[in-house]
XYZ file of C-alpha atoms in Angstrom:
693
model
C 0.512 -4.548 11.486
C 2.932 -4.651 13.751
C 5.386 -1.123 14.772
C 8.525 -2.938 12.844
C 6.556 -3.388 10.053
C 5.301 0.097 9.783
C 8.691 1.025 9.903
C 10.447 -1.479 7.426
C 7.465 -0.573 4.913
C 8.401 3.129 4.598
C 11.619 2.023 2.613
C 11.409 -1.377 1.405
C 8.090 -1.077 0.209
C 7.977 -4.347 -2.791
C 7.755 -6.242 0.875
C 4.693 -4.788 2.460
C 1.892 -4.977 0.471
C 1.867 -1.521 -1.309
C 0.949 -0.777 -4.516
C 4.177 -1.830 -6.454
C 6.698 0.142 -8.276
C 10.035 -2.263 -8.058
C 11.345 -5.765 -6.712
C 14.137 -3.872 -5.850
C 14.887 -1.974 -2.762
C 15.332 1.500 -2.574
C 18.208 2.471 -4.961
C 20.469 5.036 -3.304
C 22.923 7.341 -4.250
C 26.817 6.647 -4.706
C 28.065 8.516 -1.449
C 31.807 9.576 -1.445
C 34.444 10.123 1.058
C 33.533 12.971 3.671
C 34.822 16.160 2.736
C 37.136 18.924 4.429
C 34.002 20.053 6.452
C 33.743 16.616 8.781
C 30.701 13.872 7.954
C 27.534 15.343 8.034
C 28.213 19.012 7.442
C 25.263 20.742 6.519
C 25.177 23.685 3.731
C 22.454 25.420 1.773
C 22.202 27.642 -0.643
C 22.219 29.580 2.373
C 24.886 28.966 3.966
C 25.272 26.637 7.520
C 21.793 25.847 9.427
C 21.251 27.432 12.789
C 18.225 26.480 15.203
C 16.075 24.406 13.970
C 13.367 26.383 11.671
C 10.525 25.057 9.842
C 11.124 25.062 6.328
C 9.264 27.114 4.162
C 9.677 24.522 0.516
C 11.605 21.644 0.018
C 15.102 22.314 0.170
C 17.726 20.028 -1.695
C 21.054 20.056 0.875
C 24.337 19.468 0.700
C 26.432 17.527 3.249
C 30.148 17.723 3.010
C 30.708 14.338 1.647
C 28.801 16.113 -1.361
C 25.987 14.358 -0.793
C 21.992 15.795 -1.530
C 18.607 15.051 -0.701
C 15.470 17.345 -0.525
C 14.385 17.783 3.530
C 10.483 18.723 3.322
C 9.006 21.532 3.053
C 7.707 22.238 7.455
C 10.270 20.296 8.922
C 12.326 21.458 10.536
C 16.366 21.120 9.876
C 19.308 21.389 11.998
C 23.283 20.626 11.101
C 26.645 19.618 12.035
C 30.169 18.027 11.391
C 28.468 14.866 11.854
C 25.046 15.381 11.862
C 21.969 16.277 9.808
C 18.635 15.868 11.755
C 15.004 16.250 10.290
C 12.020 16.680 12.503
C 8.219 16.485 11.170
C 5.986 19.303 11.701
C 4.464 17.982 15.212
C 8.217 17.608 16.730
C 6.983 13.136 17.274
C 9.580 12.306 14.252
C 12.589 12.379 14.196
C 15.678 11.451 11.266
C 19.043 11.717 10.965
C 21.490 10.945 8.823
C 25.499 10.262 9.817
C 28.278 9.600 7.715
C 31.036 7.770 8.703
C 33.614 5.188 8.331
C 32.420 1.817 10.184
C 33.718 -2.276 9.891
C 30.365 -2.985 9.441
C 26.242 -2.486 9.604
C 26.146 -3.082 13.102
C 29.214 -0.930 14.105
C 27.940 2.016 11.703
C 24.038 1.534 13.057
C 25.575 1.940 16.525
C 28.138 4.747 15.917
C 24.999 6.239 14.387
C 22.597 6.546 17.080
C 25.255 7.312 19.045
C 25.879 10.883 17.942
C 21.431 11.256 17.406
C 20.337 10.109 20.491
C 22.831 9.125 22.912
C 21.737 6.469 25.452
C 20.174 4.494 22.564
C 19.995 1.121 23.979
C 16.868 -0.233 22.096
C 17.587 -3.894 21.190
C 17.900 -4.937 17.269
C 14.340 -6.880 16.097
C 15.228 -7.886 12.400
C 18.726 -6.708 10.164
C 17.916 -7.034 6.494
C 20.859 -7.579 4.055
C 19.451 -6.599 1.152
C 20.991 -6.471 -2.759
C 23.323 -3.490 -3.391
C 22.178 -1.615 -6.465
C 22.709 1.499 -8.773
C 26.245 1.681 -7.275
C 25.894 1.116 -3.871
C 28.208 -2.033 -2.436
C 25.858 -2.893 0.487
C 22.169 -1.682 1.693
C 20.609 -2.925 4.543
C 17.574 -1.820 7.387
C 17.554 -2.360 10.810
C 13.938 -1.977 12.883
C 14.423 -1.638 16.515
C 11.734 -3.797 19.902
C 10.283 -0.846 21.010
C 7.764 -0.707 23.820
C 3.915 -1.966 22.875
C 2.253 0.722 24.975
C 4.674 3.746 23.675
C 3.917 2.930 20.162
C 6.862 4.183 18.776
C 8.881 3.593 15.671
C 12.527 2.859 15.319
C 15.087 2.009 12.571
C 17.908 2.464 10.282
C 18.832 2.542 6.660
C 22.183 1.107 6.221
C 24.429 2.378 3.044
C 28.294 1.831 2.417
C 29.948 2.815 -0.446
C 34.070 1.938 0.097
C 34.495 2.360 3.398
C 31.942 4.554 4.140
C 28.448 4.220 6.051
C 25.585 6.327 5.140
C 23.400 5.749 7.815
C 19.355 7.085 8.450
C 18.342 6.445 11.333
C 14.628 7.252 12.165
C 12.667 7.454 15.394
C 9.492 8.085 16.521
C 5.194 7.890 16.932
C 3.841 4.806 14.615
C 0.967 7.626 14.462
C 3.826 10.320 13.295
C 5.911 7.888 10.779
C 2.375 6.152 9.265
C 0.885 10.076 8.672
C 4.463 11.181 7.664
C 5.974 8.562 5.645
C 5.454 9.816 2.258
C 8.058 13.016 3.316
C 10.334 10.724 5.149
C 10.551 8.632 2.371
C 11.241 11.378 0.329
C 14.079 12.726 2.437
C 16.123 9.457 2.449
C 15.484 8.087 -1.012
C 16.042 11.334 -2.772
C 19.711 11.180 -1.016
C 22.324 11.336 -3.424
C 26.384 11.435 -3.953
C 28.341 12.675 -7.357
C 29.241 9.788 -8.921
C 26.767 7.956 -8.746
C 26.692 4.663 -11.099
C 22.987 4.352 -11.002
C 21.568 2.148 -14.109
C 18.944 4.625 -16.712
C 17.095 3.430 -19.259
C 16.836 6.264 -20.227
C 17.313 7.378 -24.018
C 16.930 3.654 -24.646
C 14.445 2.450 -26.989
C 12.060 -0.570 -26.006
C 12.896 -3.971 -28.212
C 9.865 -5.155 -30.324
C 8.192 -7.377 -27.764
C 8.081 -10.474 -30.306
C 7.930 -14.030 -29.644
C 11.162 -14.802 -28.300
C 11.213 -12.384 -25.820
C 7.301 -13.690 -25.039
C 9.162 -16.802 -24.244
C 11.463 -15.264 -21.877
C 9.079 -13.462 -20.168
C 6.257 -16.069 -19.720
C 9.221 -18.420 -18.003
C 9.908 -15.900 -15.513
C 6.563 -15.844 -14.977
C 5.730 -18.931 -14.381
C 8.863 -20.444 -12.667
C 8.592 -17.655 -9.981
C 4.873 -18.104 -9.852
C 5.684 -21.886 -8.435
C 8.076 -20.752 -6.161
C 5.824 -18.144 -4.869
C 2.981 -20.902 -4.835
C 1.100 -18.137 -6.191
C -2.426 -19.526 -7.844
C -3.331 -18.057 -10.577
C -1.737 -15.022 -13.249
C -3.063 -13.474 -16.072
C -0.942 -10.485 -18.378
C -1.614 -8.677 -20.965
C 1.244 -6.282 -22.845
C 0.488 -3.565 -25.471
C 3.111 -2.170 -27.768
C 2.780 -0.113 -30.675
C -1.153 0.377 -29.873
C -2.333 -3.212 -30.278
C -2.607 -6.005 -27.484
C 1.181 -8.032 -28.607
C 0.825 -10.209 -25.798
C -1.689 -12.217 -23.738
C -1.763 -15.292 -21.338
C -2.651 -16.999 -18.315
C -0.929 -19.363 -15.657
C -1.762 -21.192 -13.467
C -5.430 -22.234 -11.926
C -8.920 -20.195 -10.697
C -9.142 -22.292 -7.771
C -6.129 -24.213 -5.977
C -7.256 -28.143 -6.040
C -9.495 -27.949 -9.428
C -8.662 -27.516 -12.860
C -9.302 -24.536 -14.244
C -7.023 -22.716 -15.864
C -6.459 -19.222 -15.788
C -7.345 -17.329 -19.383
C -6.305 -13.900 -20.274
C -11.012 -13.963 -20.212
C -9.876 -14.951 -16.512
C -12.186 -11.863 -14.412
C -9.936 -11.198 -11.679
C -11.089 -8.324 -8.761
C -8.399 -5.530 -9.398
C -8.616 -3.376 -6.102
C -7.443 -0.012 -6.472
C -7.157 -0.235 -10.001
C -10.874 0.625 -9.994
C -9.771 4.192 -8.710
C -8.758 4.813 -12.242
C -11.247 3.996 -13.726
C -13.779 6.099 -11.258
C -11.507 9.376 -12.315
C -11.813 8.208 -16.104
C -15.903 8.425 -15.361
C -14.894 12.343 -13.174
C -12.817 13.307 -16.359
C -15.805 12.252 -18.934
C -18.360 14.459 -16.380
C -16.036 17.041 -16.638
C -16.309 16.844 -20.152
C -20.069 17.315 -20.698
C -20.005 20.050 -17.728
C -21.706 18.127 -14.737
C -19.809 19.845 -13.061
C -15.604 20.167 -13.059
C -12.774 19.876 -11.360
C -13.046 22.057 -8.679
C -16.762 22.027 -7.986
C -16.825 21.844 -4.476
C -17.798 18.706 -3.216
C -20.536 19.985 -0.601
C -22.315 21.980 -4.072
C -23.638 18.288 -5.711
C -23.987 16.424 -2.493
C -24.881 19.027 0.907
C -24.810 16.405 3.788
C -20.673 15.255 2.848
C -19.280 16.829 5.594
C -15.617 15.627 7.575
C -14.939 16.098 10.887
C -13.060 19.269 10.458
C -15.349 22.395 8.652
C -12.814 24.135 7.252
C -11.671 21.096 5.123
C -15.328 19.832 4.227
C -15.745 23.456 2.395
C -12.724 23.365 0.693
C -13.083 19.862 -0.564
C -13.492 19.367 -4.613
C -14.401 16.643 -6.618
C -10.518 16.646 -7.519
C -9.103 16.262 -3.924
C -11.049 13.304 -3.517
C -9.242 11.604 -5.605
C -5.799 12.880 -5.252
C -4.613 11.146 -1.426
C -3.750 14.888 -0.665
C -6.001 15.832 1.825
C -4.450 14.903 4.877
C -7.180 12.482 5.336
C -5.452 8.975 6.662
C -6.435 5.283 6.174
C -9.444 3.505 7.645
C -10.327 0.519 5.765
C -10.394 -1.654 8.948
C -13.911 -0.471 9.662
C -15.062 -1.855 6.155
C -13.311 -4.802 6.440
C -14.519 -5.404 9.715
C -18.477 -4.574 9.102
C -20.068 -4.486 6.328
C -22.802 -6.902 6.116
C -25.592 -4.271 5.841
C -23.552 -1.008 5.111
C -24.296 0.813 2.396
C -23.275 3.047 0.479
C -25.407 6.209 1.968
C -23.235 4.799 5.637
C -19.782 5.141 4.284
C -20.054 8.977 2.960
C -21.988 9.138 6.404
C -18.933 7.759 8.378
C -16.695 10.594 6.899
C -18.426 12.610 9.553
C -16.192 11.410 12.119
C -13.105 11.409 10.187
C -10.899 14.228 10.519
C -7.448 15.345 8.479
C -4.219 14.240 11.052
C -1.773 16.281 8.463
C -2.679 19.902 6.716
C -4.069 20.162 3.314
C -2.157 19.274 0.414
C 1.434 18.382 3.126
C 1.764 14.795 2.560
C 0.330 12.034 0.958
C -2.413 10.131 2.667
C -4.101 7.485 1.419
C -8.382 7.187 2.222
C -9.935 4.783 -0.033
C -12.981 6.506 1.827
C -12.376 9.581 0.423
C -11.991 7.935 -2.932
C -15.343 6.397 -2.566
C -17.144 8.953 -1.737
C -15.945 10.974 -5.103
C -17.204 8.129 -7.002
C -20.229 8.034 -5.452
C -20.994 12.193 -5.579
C -20.320 12.195 -9.249
C -22.463 9.113 -10.160
C -24.924 11.476 -8.168
C -24.700 14.232 -10.335
C -25.486 12.624 -12.629
C -27.867 9.782 -11.476
C -29.740 11.940 -8.592
C -32.640 10.591 -8.200
C -30.675 6.802 -7.491
C -28.862 5.492 -4.416
C -25.284 6.194 -4.703
C -24.976 1.784 -5.648
C -27.397 2.438 -8.690
C -25.635 5.663 -9.338
C -22.650 4.559 -9.487
C -22.806 0.974 -10.840
C -25.263 2.620 -14.070
C -22.505 5.662 -13.981
C -19.833 3.443 -14.724
C -20.871 0.976 -17.399
C -22.396 3.762 -18.938
C -19.715 6.355 -19.144
C -16.619 3.917 -18.181
C -17.132 -0.184 -19.272
C -19.465 0.172 -22.178
C -17.346 3.441 -24.285
C -14.562 1.953 -23.664
C -15.601 -2.187 -25.049
C -14.989 -3.554 -21.672
C -17.747 -5.914 -22.111
C -16.741 -8.581 -19.569
C -15.548 -5.937 -16.478
C -18.336 -5.187 -14.275
C -19.326 -4.799 -10.225
C -21.742 -7.089 -9.958
C -20.131 -10.201 -7.957
C -23.184 -12.421 -8.978
C -22.170 -11.582 -12.558
C -18.556 -12.378 -12.262
C -19.373 -15.415 -10.474
C -21.221 -17.143 -12.659
C -18.644 -16.254 -15.375
C -14.817 -17.871 -16.163
C -12.905 -15.644 -12.676
C -10.790 -16.661 -10.219
C -11.355 -17.042 -6.246
C -9.273 -15.751 -3.265
C -6.626 -17.515 -1.799
C -4.091 -15.885 1.395
C -1.181 -17.637 2.613
C -1.643 -16.234 6.879
C 1.557 -17.020 8.122
C 2.538 -19.553 5.534
C 4.327 -19.272 2.497
C 2.284 -21.671 0.679
C -1.754 -20.295 -0.575
C -5.223 -21.525 0.411
C -8.588 -20.054 -1.507
C -10.947 -18.151 1.408
C -14.248 -17.883 1.273
C -15.883 -15.034 -1.949
C -18.161 -13.519 0.903
C -14.740 -11.897 2.661
C -14.197 -9.392 -0.447
C -17.510 -8.001 0.402
C -16.697 -5.899 2.506
C -15.346 -3.495 -0.576
C -18.405 -3.251 -2.409
C -19.677 -0.518 -0.021
C -16.691 1.505 -1.123
C -17.015 0.407 -4.535
C -15.474 3.118 -6.387
C -12.193 2.702 -4.691
C -11.851 -1.423 -4.960
C -14.654 -3.566 -6.085
C -13.659 -3.965 -9.573
C -13.588 -7.196 -11.227
C -11.920 -7.269 -15.121
C -9.977 -9.605 -16.989
C -6.142 -8.586 -19.063
C -8.213 -7.863 -21.908
C -10.504 -5.481 -20.653
C -7.977 -3.932 -18.944
C -5.588 -3.550 -22.167
C -8.761 -1.553 -24.091
C -8.788 0.454 -21.241
C -4.581 1.303 -20.941
C -4.486 1.469 -24.564
C -7.349 4.017 -24.170
C -4.913 5.707 -21.989
C -2.082 5.873 -24.297
C -3.936 7.261 -27.603
C -4.636 10.382 -25.170
C -8.742 9.840 -25.319
C -9.321 7.300 -28.069
C -9.867 4.035 -28.622
C -8.730 1.632 -30.810
C -11.009 1.886 -32.380
C -10.694 5.456 -33.328
C -13.450 6.744 -31.235
C -12.569 9.644 -28.981
C -14.294 9.136 -25.336
C -12.738 11.261 -23.110
C -11.075 15.073 -24.220
C -7.359 15.007 -24.069
C -7.232 17.718 -21.262
C -8.689 15.952 -18.458
C -7.295 12.509 -19.437
C -3.927 14.227 -18.952
C -5.430 16.145 -16.267
C -5.613 13.351 -13.805
C -1.781 12.629 -14.233
C -1.012 16.506 -12.911
C 0.886 15.484 -9.889
C -1.470 16.690 -6.926
C 1.513 15.194 -3.973
C 4.916 13.579 -3.405
C 4.719 9.784 -2.780
C 8.796 9.397 -2.890
C 11.697 11.501 -4.317
C 10.142 9.597 -8.389
C 7.117 9.227 -7.081
C 3.966 11.326 -7.011
C 0.027 10.566 -6.441
C -2.011 12.972 -9.411
C -6.193 12.056 -9.402
C -6.694 7.970 -9.591
C -2.892 7.478 -11.057
C 0.634 7.639 -9.837
C 3.139 8.923 -12.027
C 6.575 7.366 -11.636
C 10.026 7.870 -12.817
C 11.857 4.058 -12.474
C 15.646 4.024 -13.693
C 15.072 6.871 -16.168
C 11.463 5.511 -17.812
C 8.394 7.733 -17.210
C 5.440 5.667 -15.956
C 1.615 6.101 -14.736
C 0.212 3.276 -12.717
C -1.861 1.743 -10.033
C -1.744 -0.781 -8.055
C -4.794 -3.190 -6.521
C -5.092 -5.185 -3.543
C -8.180 -7.094 -1.786
C -8.128 -9.602 0.260
C -7.307 -12.247 -2.111
C -6.632 -10.823 -5.511
C -3.702 -8.402 -6.655
C -3.093 -6.780 -9.549
C -0.795 -4.325 -11.635
C -1.509 -1.718 -14.186
C 1.366 0.436 -15.932
C 1.977 1.868 -18.954
C 4.620 4.118 -20.520
C 3.890 7.083 -23.049
C 7.115 7.763 -23.935
C 7.381 3.711 -25.489
C 3.778 3.178 -26.285
C 3.740 0.457 -23.742
C 1.371 -0.993 -21.879
C 0.789 -3.754 -18.757
C -1.435 -5.070 -17.038
C -0.855 -8.757 -14.537
C -3.736 -9.365 -11.981
C -3.618 -12.717 -9.709
C -5.523 -14.478 -7.641
C -3.190 -14.038 -4.351
C -3.286 -11.409 -1.612
C -0.514 -9.557 -1.178
C 1.709 -10.543 -4.241
C 3.021 -7.690 -4.892
C 6.641 -8.507 -4.558
C 5.975 -11.025 -7.165
C 4.353 -8.139 -9.761
C 7.161 -5.996 -8.860
C 9.633 -8.757 -10.000
C 7.375 -9.609 -12.906
C 7.558 -5.698 -14.113
C 11.472 -5.380 -13.642
C 12.211 -9.027 -15.759
C 10.158 -7.256 -18.420
C 11.966 -4.103 -18.301
C 15.269 -5.889 -18.348
C 13.935 -7.947 -21.790
C 12.831 -4.858 -23.236
C 15.576 -2.395 -22.555
C 18.689 -4.410 -21.702
C 18.462 -4.188 -18.028
C 20.918 -5.422 -15.285
C 19.301 -8.975 -14.954
C 18.219 -8.260 -11.239
C 14.502 -10.065 -10.838
C 15.377 -12.455 -9.765
C 17.669 -11.646 -6.916
C 15.849 -9.522 -5.827
C 12.597 -11.555 -5.641
C 14.403 -14.305 -3.583
C 15.506 -11.520 -1.105
C 12.200 -10.501 -0.318
C 10.647 -13.994 0.168
C 13.794 -14.888 2.238
C 13.360 -11.534 4.350
C 9.411 -12.768 4.527
C 10.572 -15.897 5.763
C 13.055 -15.631 8.485
C 9.958 -12.832 9.695
C 7.668 -15.283 9.532
C 9.460 -17.738 11.558
C 10.141 -15.555 14.255
C 6.726 -14.116 14.506
C 5.398 -18.235 15.205
C 8.414 -17.926 17.819
C 6.525 -15.903 19.758
C 3.219 -17.564 20.040
C 1.536 -20.433 21.172
C -2.010 -21.989 20.119
C -2.949 -22.952 23.234
C -4.382 -19.493 25.743
C -3.718 -19.537 28.996
C -6.741 -20.283 31.233
C -6.840 -17.528 33.059
C -6.793 -15.260 30.094
C -8.715 -17.526 28.252
C -11.676 -17.540 30.823
C -11.239 -13.543 31.215
C -11.777 -13.195 27.784
C -14.620 -15.357 26.180
C -17.236 -12.988 25.445
C -19.178 -10.952 23.639
C -17.854 -7.436 22.700
C -18.644 -4.726 19.976
C -16.438 -1.946 18.821
C -17.577 2.082 18.309
C -15.306 1.781 15.205
C -15.488 -1.891 13.891
C -18.965 -3.358 15.238
C -19.794 -6.203 17.125
C -16.825 -9.065 18.165
C -17.342 -12.486 19.863
C -14.335 -14.125 20.771
C -15.768 -18.475 21.770
C -13.986 -21.869 21.893
C -14.795 -24.003 18.534
C -13.985 -27.609 18.947
C -9.915 -27.710 19.459
C -9.623 -24.125 18.666
C -10.448 -20.032 19.481
C -11.904 -18.027 17.102
C -12.206 -14.133 16.507
C -16.176 -13.823 14.821
C -17.082 -9.952 13.772
C -19.767 -12.247 12.068
C -18.790 -11.486 8.223
C -15.841 -13.648 9.440
C -13.581 -15.691 11.996
C -10.027 -16.435 12.300
C -8.341 -18.401 14.925
C -6.431 -16.939 17.513
C -2.906 -17.611 19.348
C -1.681 -16.235 22.403
C 1.997 -13.566 22.088
C 4.376 -13.251 24.729
C 5.862 -10.086 22.844
C 9.534 -9.474 22.786
C 8.470 -6.346 25.258
C 6.945 -9.173 27.693
C 3.806 -7.839 26.510
C 1.114 -10.708 26.463
C -1.221 -10.594 23.054
C -3.623 -12.235 20.536
C -3.206 -12.529 17.461
C -5.174 -13.563 14.727
C -3.850 -16.704 13.036
C -6.798 -16.638 9.552
C -5.036 -16.545 5.884
C -6.329 -13.314 5.737
C -6.089 -11.717 9.087
C -2.695 -12.933 10.448
C -1.146 -10.257 11.959
C -3.742 -8.457 13.675
C -2.344 -8.000 17.259
C -5.665 -8.027 19.642
C -4.338 -6.541 23.322
C -6.490 -7.375 26.180
C -6.368 -4.524 28.953
C -7.958 -4.372 32.342
C -10.689 -1.891 32.703
C -12.532 -1.090 35.526
C -12.731 -5.249 36.688
C -14.031 -5.993 32.434
C -11.290 -7.355 29.852
C -11.184 -4.947 26.716
C -9.037 -6.092 23.797
C -7.515 -3.114 21.604
C -6.169 -2.847 18.036
C -3.533 -0.077 17.449
C -3.794 0.873 14.283
C -1.496 3.181 12.930
C -3.236 6.377 13.362
C -6.565 5.263 14.893
C -7.153 2.697 18.342
C -10.199 0.725 18.077
C -11.005 -1.097 21.387
C -13.430 -3.954 22.309
C -15.580 -3.387 25.247
C -17.540 -6.868 26.424
C -21.583 -6.147 25.549
C -23.479 -5.885 29.437
C -25.091 -8.950 28.819
C -22.216 -10.315 28.893
C -20.524 -9.143 31.958
C -24.176 -9.953 33.876
C -23.609 -13.830 32.767
C -20.447 -13.224 34.037
C -21.786 -12.206 37.462
C -24.372 -14.815 37.788
C -21.686 -17.979 37.132
C -19.567 -16.281 39.971
């Protein structure tokens, strides 16, 4: 992921492949003109702020215009008449708020930067105008060009009401933005002003999802499925304790005519997590362990790179996204052919939290998978971790809930009515990818390897809505332990928190419990509205279809709650942003790598974190081959002048390999948000080079 993409993901969630919430950009409140104290004057219940001091708790801060926002605990806060500044606990990320009268977006951003950082001179990478929503007259985001070696992200979020612009500025290390992104999002998205005319469905009763409303949703799904090139979609809607709508659209595999049906199996990605935490809830019911049981009590060999956190970690913490452990997915995406669950659990000994325990939302697939394995091990201690988890899920979740088709077995899924994965890379159209490429998730399967269909997933949603009771009236989990999974553990944004394998959110006044899922070539969305007894499952066989699924969600809410017709415009806006970004990136690349650079990179490599790799010629292409998969690479001259190699495959498009000279050798470096992985030429390759010279 590029630095600019990381920056825009903080606010423009729908375009970034995260678990979908809403297709629209953040819905900020309506600002009012600055008061007598001038724009940005800072006050709080304790009076004006003096020198920066770390906040001892989340605080609601009021600006001179009457606006309010939440300043996160642990951040440093200063303010004056024209600028409010927040800095993260490590002082590596800065967030400024300026309220200013300006003729346009660019002038507002430039004036705001001059106040936060006099002399700020970064060039604009990309300026994006978004649909105005919920009372705002204009909403825009601007990302800036930074140097590769600085590992820095800088961007602005500008929103206008009348003649006043309200500009949030973010500048800092990409690692800090990654680990503190949720807190920055809270500060930005929580901004509210007096007189906000934000659409709300609170207090409204959902319409029956009758035939006419089903027709409206189906037409939207199919129209925009074609416009977004999504190969296949399946959806089910429950209302009043039963499935009222289920339908398939498109095909299971492009180039074939096999249609998607409600019985078609898809990989459901991280929606597996909510099923894993349901397994835990059942085992807590049976007193196999409690939510507060230390992980090391159940699996003494477990350890993180931090002894104190290892001792503090309980079963609840493995699925709360609140331990401070960062995401390290590349390690199971790059090297997985021979990896076992035991290997993944053991690998956590080298993983160290980068934020304090319980401080902020950080999403770790490896942590969740460990929790699932440990839970299953407590139930079946004589089995290896993988078989123990598979058996526990079948006996304790799939079987009792009547999810007859759901499986963790790739071979069983491949023999049934199943969809094939598709991805698109730098092209707008999807193309099939090998099913074997999805194998990386097998060794971390409690976090994302289940196959299911909308019929089975609807049964799960009905159990959630019935607080632990199946449609046949059988209780499968206690209400207390089912609902414990929905208790907020850590904030994701001002209106969203993470529970235990579930997210709890508020969307335009609707209380929602949800999760999303993304594999390489599949995407899924699952959510339910307890107050309205409505549940929805959407499964697709396209990687990164989150904006499409979010638009489907918005359209359903429009139909059920008489919402403003925004879904189509929201999705069109995201697609336009993606199209322009792809074109701009492709303009920086050339498929033919310079001969001198090519001669230096044609080697076998190894990386401590990501395993072996080879760069070699295959016909007219130069490919990057890690064994489990291989993709062509191209040369890129980035905006800062740095020469890079870019993976061009449909799945891995955009990953950058940075050539660097080290002791007479050329290494290839991948900069992940919080990690750096360097591929070193292996000795055999170096010896061969010397012989040729």
